[in-house]
mmCIF file of C-alpha atoms in Angstrom:
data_model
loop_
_atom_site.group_PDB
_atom_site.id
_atom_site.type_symbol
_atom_site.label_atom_id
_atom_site.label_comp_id
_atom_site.label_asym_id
_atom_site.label_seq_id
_atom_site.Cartn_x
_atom_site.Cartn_y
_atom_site.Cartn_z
ATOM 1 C CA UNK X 24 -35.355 49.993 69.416
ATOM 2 C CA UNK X 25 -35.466 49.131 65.788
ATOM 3 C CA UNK X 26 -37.871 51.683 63.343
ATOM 4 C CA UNK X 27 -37.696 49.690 60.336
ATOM 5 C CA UNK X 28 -36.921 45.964 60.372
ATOM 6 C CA UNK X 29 -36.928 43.615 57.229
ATOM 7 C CA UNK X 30 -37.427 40.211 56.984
ATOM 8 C CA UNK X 31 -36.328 37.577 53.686
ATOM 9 C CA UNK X 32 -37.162 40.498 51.294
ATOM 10 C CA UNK X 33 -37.670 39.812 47.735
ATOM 11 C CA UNK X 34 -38.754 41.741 44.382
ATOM 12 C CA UNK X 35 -39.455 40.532 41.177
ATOM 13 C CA UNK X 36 -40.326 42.567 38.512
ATOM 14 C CA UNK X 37 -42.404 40.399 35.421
ATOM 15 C CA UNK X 38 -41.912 42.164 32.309
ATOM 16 C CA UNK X 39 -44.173 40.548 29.618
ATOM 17 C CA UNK X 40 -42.803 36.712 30.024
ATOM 18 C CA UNK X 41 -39.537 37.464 32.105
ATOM 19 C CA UNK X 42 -39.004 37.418 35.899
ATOM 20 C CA UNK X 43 -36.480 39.686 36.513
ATOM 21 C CA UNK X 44 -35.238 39.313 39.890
ATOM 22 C CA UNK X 45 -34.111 42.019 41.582
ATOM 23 C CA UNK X 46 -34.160 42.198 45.598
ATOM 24 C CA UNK X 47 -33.112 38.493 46.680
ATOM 25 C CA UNK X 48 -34.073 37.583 50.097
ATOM 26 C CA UNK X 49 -32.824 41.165 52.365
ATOM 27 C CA UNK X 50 -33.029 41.436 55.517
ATOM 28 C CA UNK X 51 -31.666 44.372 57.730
ATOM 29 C CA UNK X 52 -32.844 46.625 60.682
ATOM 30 C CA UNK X 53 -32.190 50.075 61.332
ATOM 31 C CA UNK X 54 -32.926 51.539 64.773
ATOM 32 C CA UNK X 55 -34.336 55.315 65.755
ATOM 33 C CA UNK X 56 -32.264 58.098 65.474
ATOM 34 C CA UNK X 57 -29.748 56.411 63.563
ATOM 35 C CA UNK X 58 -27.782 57.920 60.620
ATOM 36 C CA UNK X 59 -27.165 55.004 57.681
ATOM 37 C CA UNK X 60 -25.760 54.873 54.380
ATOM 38 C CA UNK X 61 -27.407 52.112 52.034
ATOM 39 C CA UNK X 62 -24.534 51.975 49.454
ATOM 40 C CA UNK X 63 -23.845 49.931 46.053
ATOM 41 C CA UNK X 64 -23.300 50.535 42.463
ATOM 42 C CA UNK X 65 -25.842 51.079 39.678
ATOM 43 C CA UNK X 66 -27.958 47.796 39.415
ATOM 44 C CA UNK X 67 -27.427 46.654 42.930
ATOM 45 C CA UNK X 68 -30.718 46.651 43.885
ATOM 46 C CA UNK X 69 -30.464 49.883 46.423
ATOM 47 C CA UNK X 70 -33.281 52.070 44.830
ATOM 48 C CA UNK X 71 -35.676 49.619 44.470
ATOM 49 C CA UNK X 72 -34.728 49.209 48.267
ATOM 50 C CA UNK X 73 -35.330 52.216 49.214
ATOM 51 C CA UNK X 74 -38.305 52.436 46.960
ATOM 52 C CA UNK X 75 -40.120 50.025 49.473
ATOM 53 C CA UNK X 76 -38.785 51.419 52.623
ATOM 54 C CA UNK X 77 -40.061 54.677 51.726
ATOM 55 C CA UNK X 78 -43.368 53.228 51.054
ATOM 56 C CA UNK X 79 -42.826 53.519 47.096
ATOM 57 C CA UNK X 80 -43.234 50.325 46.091
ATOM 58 C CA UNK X 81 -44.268 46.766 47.699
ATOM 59 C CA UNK X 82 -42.024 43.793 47.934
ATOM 60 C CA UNK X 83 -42.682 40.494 46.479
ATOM 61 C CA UNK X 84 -42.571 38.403 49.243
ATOM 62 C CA UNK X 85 -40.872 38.749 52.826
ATOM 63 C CA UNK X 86 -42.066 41.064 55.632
ATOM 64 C CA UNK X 87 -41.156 45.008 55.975
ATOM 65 C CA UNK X 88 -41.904 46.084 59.701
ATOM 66 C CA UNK X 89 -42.027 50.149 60.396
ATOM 67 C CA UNK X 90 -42.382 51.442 63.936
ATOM 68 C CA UNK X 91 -44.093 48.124 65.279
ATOM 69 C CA UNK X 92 -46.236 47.554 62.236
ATOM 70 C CA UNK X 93 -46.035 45.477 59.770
ATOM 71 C CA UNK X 94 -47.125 46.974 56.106
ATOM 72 C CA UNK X 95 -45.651 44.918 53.541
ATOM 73 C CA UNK X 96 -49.391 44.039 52.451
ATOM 74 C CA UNK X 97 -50.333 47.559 52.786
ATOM 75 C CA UNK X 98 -52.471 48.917 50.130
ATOM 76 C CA UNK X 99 -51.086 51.986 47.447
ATOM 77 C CA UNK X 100 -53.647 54.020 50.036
ATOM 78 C CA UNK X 101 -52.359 52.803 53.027
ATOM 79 C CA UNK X 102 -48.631 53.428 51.890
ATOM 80 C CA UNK X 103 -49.318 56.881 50.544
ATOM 81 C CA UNK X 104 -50.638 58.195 53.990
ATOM 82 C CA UNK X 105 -48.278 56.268 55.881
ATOM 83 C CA UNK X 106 -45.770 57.490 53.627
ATOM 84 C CA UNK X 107 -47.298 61.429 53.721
ATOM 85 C CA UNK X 108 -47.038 61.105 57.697
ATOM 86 C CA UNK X 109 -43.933 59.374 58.314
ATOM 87 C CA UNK X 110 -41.240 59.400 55.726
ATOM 88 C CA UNK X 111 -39.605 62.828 54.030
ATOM 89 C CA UNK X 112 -37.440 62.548 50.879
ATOM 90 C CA UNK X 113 -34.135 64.387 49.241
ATOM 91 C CA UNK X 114 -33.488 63.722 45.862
ATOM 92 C CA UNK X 115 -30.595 64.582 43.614
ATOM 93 C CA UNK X 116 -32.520 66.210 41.247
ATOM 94 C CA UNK X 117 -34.132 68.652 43.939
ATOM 95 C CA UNK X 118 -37.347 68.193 42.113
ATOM 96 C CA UNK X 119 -38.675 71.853 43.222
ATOM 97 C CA UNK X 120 -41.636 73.853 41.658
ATOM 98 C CA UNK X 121 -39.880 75.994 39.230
ATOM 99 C CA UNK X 122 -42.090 78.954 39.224
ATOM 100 C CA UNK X 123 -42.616 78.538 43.247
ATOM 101 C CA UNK X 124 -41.009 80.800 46.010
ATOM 102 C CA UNK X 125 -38.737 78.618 48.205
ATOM 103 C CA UNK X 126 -41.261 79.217 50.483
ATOM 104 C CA UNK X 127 -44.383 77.690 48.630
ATOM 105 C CA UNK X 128 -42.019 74.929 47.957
ATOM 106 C CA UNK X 129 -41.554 73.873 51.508
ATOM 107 C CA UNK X 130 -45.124 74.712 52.020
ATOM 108 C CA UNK X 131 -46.385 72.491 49.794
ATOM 109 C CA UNK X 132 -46.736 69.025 51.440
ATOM 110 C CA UNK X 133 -48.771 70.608 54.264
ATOM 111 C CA UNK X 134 -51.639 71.880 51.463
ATOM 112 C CA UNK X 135 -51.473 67.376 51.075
ATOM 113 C CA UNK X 136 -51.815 66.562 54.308
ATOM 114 C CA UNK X 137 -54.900 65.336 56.080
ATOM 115 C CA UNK X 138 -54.492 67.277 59.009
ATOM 116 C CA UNK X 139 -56.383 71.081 59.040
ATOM 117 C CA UNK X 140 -53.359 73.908 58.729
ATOM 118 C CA UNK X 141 -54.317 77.407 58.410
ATOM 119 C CA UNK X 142 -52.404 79.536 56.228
ATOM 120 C CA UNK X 143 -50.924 81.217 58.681
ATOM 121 C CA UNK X 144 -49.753 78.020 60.240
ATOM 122 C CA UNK X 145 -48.275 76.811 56.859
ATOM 123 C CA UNK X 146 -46.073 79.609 56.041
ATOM 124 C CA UNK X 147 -44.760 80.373 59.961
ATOM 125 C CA UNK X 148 -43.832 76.298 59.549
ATOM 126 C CA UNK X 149 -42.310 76.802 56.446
ATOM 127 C CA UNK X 150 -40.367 79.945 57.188
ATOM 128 C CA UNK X 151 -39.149 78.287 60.643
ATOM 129 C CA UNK X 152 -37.505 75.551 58.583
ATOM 130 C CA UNK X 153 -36.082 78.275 56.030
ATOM 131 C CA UNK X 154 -34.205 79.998 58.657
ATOM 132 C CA UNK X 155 -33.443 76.387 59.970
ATOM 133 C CA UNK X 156 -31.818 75.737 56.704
ATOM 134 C CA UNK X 157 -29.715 79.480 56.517
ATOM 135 C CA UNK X 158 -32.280 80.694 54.030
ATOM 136 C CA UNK X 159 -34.145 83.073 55.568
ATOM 137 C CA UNK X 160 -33.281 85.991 53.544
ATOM 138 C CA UNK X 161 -33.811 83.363 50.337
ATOM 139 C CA UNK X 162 -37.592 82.961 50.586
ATOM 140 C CA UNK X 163 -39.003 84.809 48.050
ATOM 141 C CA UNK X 164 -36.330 83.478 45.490
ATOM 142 C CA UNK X 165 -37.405 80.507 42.818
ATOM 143 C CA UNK X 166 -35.358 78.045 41.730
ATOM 144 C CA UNK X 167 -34.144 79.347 39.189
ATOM 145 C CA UNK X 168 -32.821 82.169 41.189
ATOM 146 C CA UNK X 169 -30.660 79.823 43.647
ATOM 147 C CA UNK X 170 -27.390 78.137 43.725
ATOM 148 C CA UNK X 171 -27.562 74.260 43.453
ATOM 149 C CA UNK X 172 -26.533 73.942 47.227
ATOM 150 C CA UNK X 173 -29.653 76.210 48.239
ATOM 151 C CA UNK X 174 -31.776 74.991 45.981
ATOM 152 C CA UNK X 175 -31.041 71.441 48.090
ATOM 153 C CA UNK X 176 -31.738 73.213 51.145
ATOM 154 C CA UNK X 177 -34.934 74.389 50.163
ATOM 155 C CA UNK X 178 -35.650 70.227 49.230
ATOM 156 C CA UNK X 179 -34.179 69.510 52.995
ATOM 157 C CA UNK X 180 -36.529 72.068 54.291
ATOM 158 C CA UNK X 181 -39.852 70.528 52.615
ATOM 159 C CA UNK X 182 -39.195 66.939 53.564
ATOM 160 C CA UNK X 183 -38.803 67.772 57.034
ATOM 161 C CA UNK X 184 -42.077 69.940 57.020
ATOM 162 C CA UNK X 185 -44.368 66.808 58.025
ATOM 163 C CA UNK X 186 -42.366 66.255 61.094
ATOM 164 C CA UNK X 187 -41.527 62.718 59.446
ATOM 165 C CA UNK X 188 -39.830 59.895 61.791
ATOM 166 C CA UNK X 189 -37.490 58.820 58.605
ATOM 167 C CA UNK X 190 -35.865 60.858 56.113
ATOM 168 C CA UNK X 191 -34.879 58.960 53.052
ATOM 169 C CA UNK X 192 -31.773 60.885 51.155
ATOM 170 C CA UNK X 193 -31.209 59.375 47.369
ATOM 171 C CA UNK X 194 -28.074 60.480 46.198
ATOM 172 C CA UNK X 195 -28.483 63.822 47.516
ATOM 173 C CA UNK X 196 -24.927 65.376 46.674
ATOM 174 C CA UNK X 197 -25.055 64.058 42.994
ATOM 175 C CA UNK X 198 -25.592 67.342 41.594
ATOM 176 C CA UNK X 199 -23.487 69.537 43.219
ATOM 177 C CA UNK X 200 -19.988 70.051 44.007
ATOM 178 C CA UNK X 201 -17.780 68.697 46.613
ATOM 179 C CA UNK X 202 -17.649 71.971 49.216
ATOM 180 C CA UNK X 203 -21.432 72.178 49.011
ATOM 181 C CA UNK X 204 -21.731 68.300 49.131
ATOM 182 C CA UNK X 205 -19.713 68.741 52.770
ATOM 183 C CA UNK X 206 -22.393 71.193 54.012
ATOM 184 C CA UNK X 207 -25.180 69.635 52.868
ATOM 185 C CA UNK X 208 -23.641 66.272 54.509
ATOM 186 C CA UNK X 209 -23.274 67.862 57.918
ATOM 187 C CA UNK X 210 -26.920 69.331 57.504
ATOM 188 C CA UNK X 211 -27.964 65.782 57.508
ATOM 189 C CA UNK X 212 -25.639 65.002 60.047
ATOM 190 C CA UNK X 213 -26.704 68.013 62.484
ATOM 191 C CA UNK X 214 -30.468 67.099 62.092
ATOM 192 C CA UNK X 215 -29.513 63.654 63.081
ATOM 193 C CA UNK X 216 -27.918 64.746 66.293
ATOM 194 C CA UNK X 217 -30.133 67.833 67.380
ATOM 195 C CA UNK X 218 -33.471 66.431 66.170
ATOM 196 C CA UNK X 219 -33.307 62.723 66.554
ATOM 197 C CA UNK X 220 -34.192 61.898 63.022
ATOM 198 C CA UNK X 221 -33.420 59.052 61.351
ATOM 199 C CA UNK X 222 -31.877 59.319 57.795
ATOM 200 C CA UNK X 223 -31.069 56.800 55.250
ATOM 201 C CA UNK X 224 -28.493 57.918 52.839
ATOM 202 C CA UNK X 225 -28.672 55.963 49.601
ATOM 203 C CA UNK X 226 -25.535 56.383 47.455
ATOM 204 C CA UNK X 227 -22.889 54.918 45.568
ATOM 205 C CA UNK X 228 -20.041 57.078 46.516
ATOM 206 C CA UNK X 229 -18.028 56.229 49.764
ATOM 207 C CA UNK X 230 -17.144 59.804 50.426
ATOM 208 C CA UNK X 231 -20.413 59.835 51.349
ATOM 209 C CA UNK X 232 -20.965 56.952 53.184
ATOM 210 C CA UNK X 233 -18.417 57.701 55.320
ATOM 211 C CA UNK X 234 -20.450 60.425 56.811
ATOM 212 C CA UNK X 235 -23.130 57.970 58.143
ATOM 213 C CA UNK X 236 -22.401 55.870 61.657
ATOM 214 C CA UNK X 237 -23.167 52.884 59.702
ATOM 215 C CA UNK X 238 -22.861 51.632 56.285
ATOM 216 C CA UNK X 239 -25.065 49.039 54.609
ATOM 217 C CA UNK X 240 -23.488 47.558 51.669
ATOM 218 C CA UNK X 241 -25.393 45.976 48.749
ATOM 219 C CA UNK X 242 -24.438 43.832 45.863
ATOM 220 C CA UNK X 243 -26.644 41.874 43.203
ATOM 221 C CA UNK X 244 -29.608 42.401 45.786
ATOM 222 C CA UNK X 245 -27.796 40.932 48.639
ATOM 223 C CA UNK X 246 -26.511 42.558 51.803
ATOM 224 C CA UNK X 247 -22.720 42.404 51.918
ATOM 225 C CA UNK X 248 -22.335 43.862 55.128
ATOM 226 C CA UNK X 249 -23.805 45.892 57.939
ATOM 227 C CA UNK X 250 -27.216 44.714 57.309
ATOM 228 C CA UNK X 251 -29.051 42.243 59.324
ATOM 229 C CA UNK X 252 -27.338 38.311 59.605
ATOM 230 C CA UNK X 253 -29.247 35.770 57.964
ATOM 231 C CA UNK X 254 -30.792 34.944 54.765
ATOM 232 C CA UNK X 255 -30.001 37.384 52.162
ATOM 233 C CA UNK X 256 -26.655 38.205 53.534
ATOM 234 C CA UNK X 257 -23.756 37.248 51.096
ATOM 235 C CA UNK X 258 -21.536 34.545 52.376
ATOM 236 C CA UNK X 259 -17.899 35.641 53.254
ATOM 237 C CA UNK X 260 -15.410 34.565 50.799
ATOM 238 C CA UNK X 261 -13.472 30.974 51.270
ATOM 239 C CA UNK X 262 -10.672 31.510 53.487
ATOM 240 C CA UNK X 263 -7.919 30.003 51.331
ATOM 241 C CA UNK X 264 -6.102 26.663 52.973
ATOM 242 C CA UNK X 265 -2.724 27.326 54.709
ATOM 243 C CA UNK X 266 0.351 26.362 52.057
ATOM 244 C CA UNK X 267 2.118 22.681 52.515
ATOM 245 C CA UNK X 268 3.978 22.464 55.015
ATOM 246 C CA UNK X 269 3.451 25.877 56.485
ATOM 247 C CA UNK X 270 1.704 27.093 59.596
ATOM 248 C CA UNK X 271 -1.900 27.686 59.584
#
């Protein structure tokens, strides 16, 4: 069964008396408990992508469908508690509370949430998904105090502390180096199997992509490949005619 489904996506930014357009008619599905890679260069169009499938941003025009319902007209409101009860998030810059424990880090989205968590109930959450991680003896450390690899950990651990059906990954290996980029790859790829999550990995590096069970390739805010067929999906090149006199 498809989670998120997208239909004839576009996005337009207007800056003063230019249209810039930048998302060109998508459309792609992605089904539960899949692990995808949404891959293209700088300027492709892929973060403002995943900007409106994490509930970021709004498209244009077109149709963005997420567990059965659609919410491309949803208001900021209605995105940001969709988005707070749904959707967890990864970025390459780790973006952690520098003079927070790792575990008031991963904490912290549950003091957001409408629903009524004790204390107690907070930090036995938290420190659950610590030791998930392999930083249970790392809790009490700040940022500051970590390597980049745990410091990503301790970003895993708070995305997943919602529960959320869809973890969005943007560029999460950027920042650190190529043995910690493996581990941090099978992380993602060991939550996938065990827990049934679905995780979108946006990146421009195929080392990367290569990790996921499917890639998504965009261009010039197009779908190359491995998207959804139809409008919005490049055309194959011309097959070139056979030369005279030869075979086909």
């Amino acid at each position: 069964m498809d989670l998120i489904e997208i239909k004839d996506i576009y996005k337009t930014y207007y800056l003063g008396e230019v249209d810039v357009p930048v998302l060109k008619g998508i459309s792609m599905s992605i089904g539960k408990g899949e692990l995808v890679a949404l891959m293209g260069a700088s300027g492709s169009g892929k973060s403002t992508l995943m900007n409106i499938l994490g509930c970021l941003d709004h498209p244009t025009a077109g149709e963005y469908w997420l567990d059965g319902s659609e919410i491309s007209r949803y208001s900021a409101k209605e995105r940001a508690k969709l988005r707070n009860r749904m959707i967890g998030f990864v970025f390459q810059n780790f973006n952690l509370l520098a003079r927070t424990s790792a575990l008031e880090n991963v904490m912290m989205p549950m003091t957001y949430s409408h629903e009524d968590f004790s204390e107690k109930q907070m930090r036995q959450r938290a420190k659950e998904l610590l030791d998930r991680v392999g930083l249970s003896d790392r809790m009490d450390h700040q940022p500051s105090q970590l390597s980049g690899g745990q410091q990503q950990r301790v970003a895993i651990a708070r995305s997943l502390v919602s529960q959320p059906a869809i973890l969005l990954a943007d560029e999460p290996t950027g920042n650190l180096d190529s043995h910690t980029s493996e581990d941090t790859l099978r992380m993602f790829q060991d939550l996938n199997r065990s827990e049934g999550l679905t995780i979108i990995l946006v990146t421009h590096d195929p080392g990367v992509a290569q990790h996921a069970q499917r890639v998504i390739r965009i261009q010039d805010g197009l779908i190359l490949d491995g998207g959804t067929a139809g409008r919005g999906v490049a055309p194959p090149p011309p097959v070139p005619p056979p030369p005279a006199g030869g075979s086909p």
